[in-house]
CSV table of C-alpha atoms in Angstrom, one decimal:
chain,number,residue,atom,x,y,z
T,1,GLN,CA,233.9,173.0,-14.5
T,2,VAL,CA,234.5,174.0,-10.7
T,3,GLN,CA,232.7,172.2,-8.1
T,4,LEU,CA,232.9,173.2,-4.4
T,5,VAL,CA,231.8,171.2,-1.4
T,6,GLU,CA,231.3,172.6,2.1
T,7,SER,CA,231.2,170.5,5.3
T,8,GLY,CA,231.9,171.2,9.0
T,9,GLY,CA,228.7,172.9,10.0
T,10,GLY,CA,226.5,171.9,12.9
T,11,LEU,CA,225.0,173.2,16.3
T,12,VAL,CA,227.2,174.5,18.7
T,13,PRO,CA,226.6,176.3,22.0
T,14,PRO,CA,227.8,180.0,22.4
T,15,GLY,CA,231.5,180.4,23.0
T,16,GLY,CA,232.1,177.0,21.0
T,17,SER,CA,234.1,176.3,17.8
T,18,LEU,CA,233.8,174.7,14.4
T,19,ARG,CA,235.9,174.2,11.4
T,20,LEU,CA,234.4,174.5,8.1
T,21,SER,CA,236.0,173.0,5.1
T,22,CYS,CA,235.6,173.7,1.4
T,23,ALA,CA,236.9,171.0,-1.2
T,24,ALA,CA,237.1,172.3,-4.7
T,25,SER,CA,237.6,170.2,-7.7
T,26,GLY,CA,238.0,171.1,-11.5
T,27,SER,CA,240.2,173.7,-12.7
T,28,ILE,CA,241.8,175.2,-9.6
T,29,PHE,CA,244.5,177.5,-9.3
T,30,SER,CA,246.1,178.8,-6.1
T,31,ILE,CA,246.4,182.4,-7.4
T,32,ASN,CA,242.5,182.7,-7.5
T,33,ASP,CA,240.6,183.9,-4.5
T,34,MET,CA,238.5,181.7,-2.2
T,35,GLY,CA,236.3,182.6,0.7
T,36,TRP,CA,233.2,182.4,2.6
T,37,TYR,CA,230.0,184.3,2.7
T,38,ARG,CA,227.1,183.7,5.1
T,39,GLN,CA,223.4,184.1,4.8
T,40,ASP,CA,221.1,184.5,7.8
T,41,SER,CA,217.4,183.9,8.2
T,42,ALA,CA,216.6,187.5,7.3
T,43,ASN,CA,218.3,187.0,4.0
T,44,THR,CA,221.1,189.2,4.9
T,45,ARG,CA,224.3,188.1,3.1
T,46,GLU,CA,227.8,188.9,4.4
T,47,LEU,CA,231.3,188.1,3.1
T,48,VAL,CA,232.9,186.5,6.1
T,49,ALA,CA,236.5,186.0,4.9
T,50,ALA,CA,238.4,185.9,1.8
T,51,ILE,CA,242.0,184.4,1.3
T,52,HIS,CA,243.9,186.0,-2.0
T,53,SER,CA,247.1,185.1,-3.7
T,54,GLY,CA,250.0,185.0,-1.6
T,55,GLY,CA,247.8,184.3,1.6
T,56,ILE,CA,246.6,187.6,2.1
T,57,THR,CA,243.2,187.4,4.1
T,58,ASN,CA,240.4,189.9,4.9
T,59,TYR,CA,237.5,189.4,7.3
T,60,ALA,CA,234.2,191.1,8.1
T,61,GLU,CA,234.6,193.3,11.1
T,62,SER,CA,232.1,191.3,13.1
T,63,VAL,CA,234.3,188.3,13.0
T,64,LYS,CA,237.9,189.7,13.0
T,65,GLY,CA,239.7,188.0,16.0
T,66,ARG,CA,237.4,185.1,16.1
T,67,PHE,CA,237.5,183.4,12.9
T,68,THR,CA,240.4,182.4,10.6
T,69,ILE,CA,240.5,181.4,7.1
T,70,SER,CA,243.2,179.2,5.6
T,71,ARG,CA,244.0,177.2,2.4
T,72,ASP,CA,245.8,174.2,1.4
T,73,ASN,CA,246.6,174.6,-2.1
T,74,ALA,CA,247.6,170.8,-2.4
T,75,LYS,CA,244.2,169.5,-1.3
T,76,ASN,CA,242.4,172.5,-3.3
T,77,THR,CA,240.7,173.0,0.1
T,78,ALA,CA,239.7,176.2,2.1
T,79,TYR,CA,239.1,176.5,5.8
T,80,LEU,CA,237.3,178.6,8.1
T,81,GLN,CA,238.2,178.0,11.9
T,82,MET,CA,235.5,179.7,13.9
T,83,ASN,CA,236.0,180.3,17.5
T,84,SER,CA,234.1,182.2,20.2
T,85,LEU,CA,231.0,181.5,18.3
T,86,LYS,CA,227.9,183.9,19.0
T,87,PRO,CA,224.3,183.4,18.2
T,88,GLU,CA,224.5,186.0,15.6
T,89,ASP,CA,227.0,183.9,13.8
T,90,THR,CA,224.1,181.4,12.9
T,91,ALA,CA,223.6,181.4,9.1
T,92,LEU,CA,224.0,179.3,6.0
T,93,TYR,CA,227.9,179.5,5.2
T,94,TYR,CA,228.8,179.3,1.5
T,95,CYS,CA,232.1,178.7,0.0
T,96,TYR,CA,233.2,180.5,-3.1
T,97,TYR,CA,235.9,180.4,-5.8
T,98,GLU,CA,236.8,183.3,-8.0
T,99,ASP,CA,238.2,182.9,-11.5
T,100,TYR,CA,238.8,186.1,-13.5
T,101,GLY,CA,235.5,187.5,-12.0
T,102,ALA,CA,233.4,184.5,-12.3
T,103,LYS,CA,232.4,183.3,-8.9
T,104,TYR,CA,231.4,179.5,-8.3
T,105,TRP,CA,229.6,178.5,-5.1
T,106,GLY,CA,229.1,175.6,-3.1
T,107,LYS,CA,225.4,174.6,-1.8
T,108,GLY,CA,226.3,175.6,1.9
T,109,THR,CA,226.7,174.2,5.3
T,110,GLN,CA,224.4,175.4,8.3
T,111,VAL,CA,225.9,176.7,11.3
T,112,THR,CA,223.7,177.2,14.3
T,113,VAL,CA,224.8,178.7,17.6
T,114,SER,CA,222.4,178.0,20.4
T,115,SER,CA,222.2,176.7,23.9
């Protein structure tokens, strides 16, 4: 059983920064992927960032150069550093962990970018 708990969301003005955390528990292996999706108020869902075995990362075009995903395997925790936030980044951010094709999800953390 894998459980994921996100934290770090909140209200931030445009141009601000937030750091999201995703703490994983259960059978967690560093070779498996972790990442972040987001879903906005129009229910549009987007893969924001993923981190693969060996630390290889990929990002949505909309966040490249502003967001950084990282992972601490000793803590079974993934992070999403978000800088230069824009109003269009407002969404519910979900963490996932993928194990042989099965995705496990957290409940999400809300990020709102507004002045």
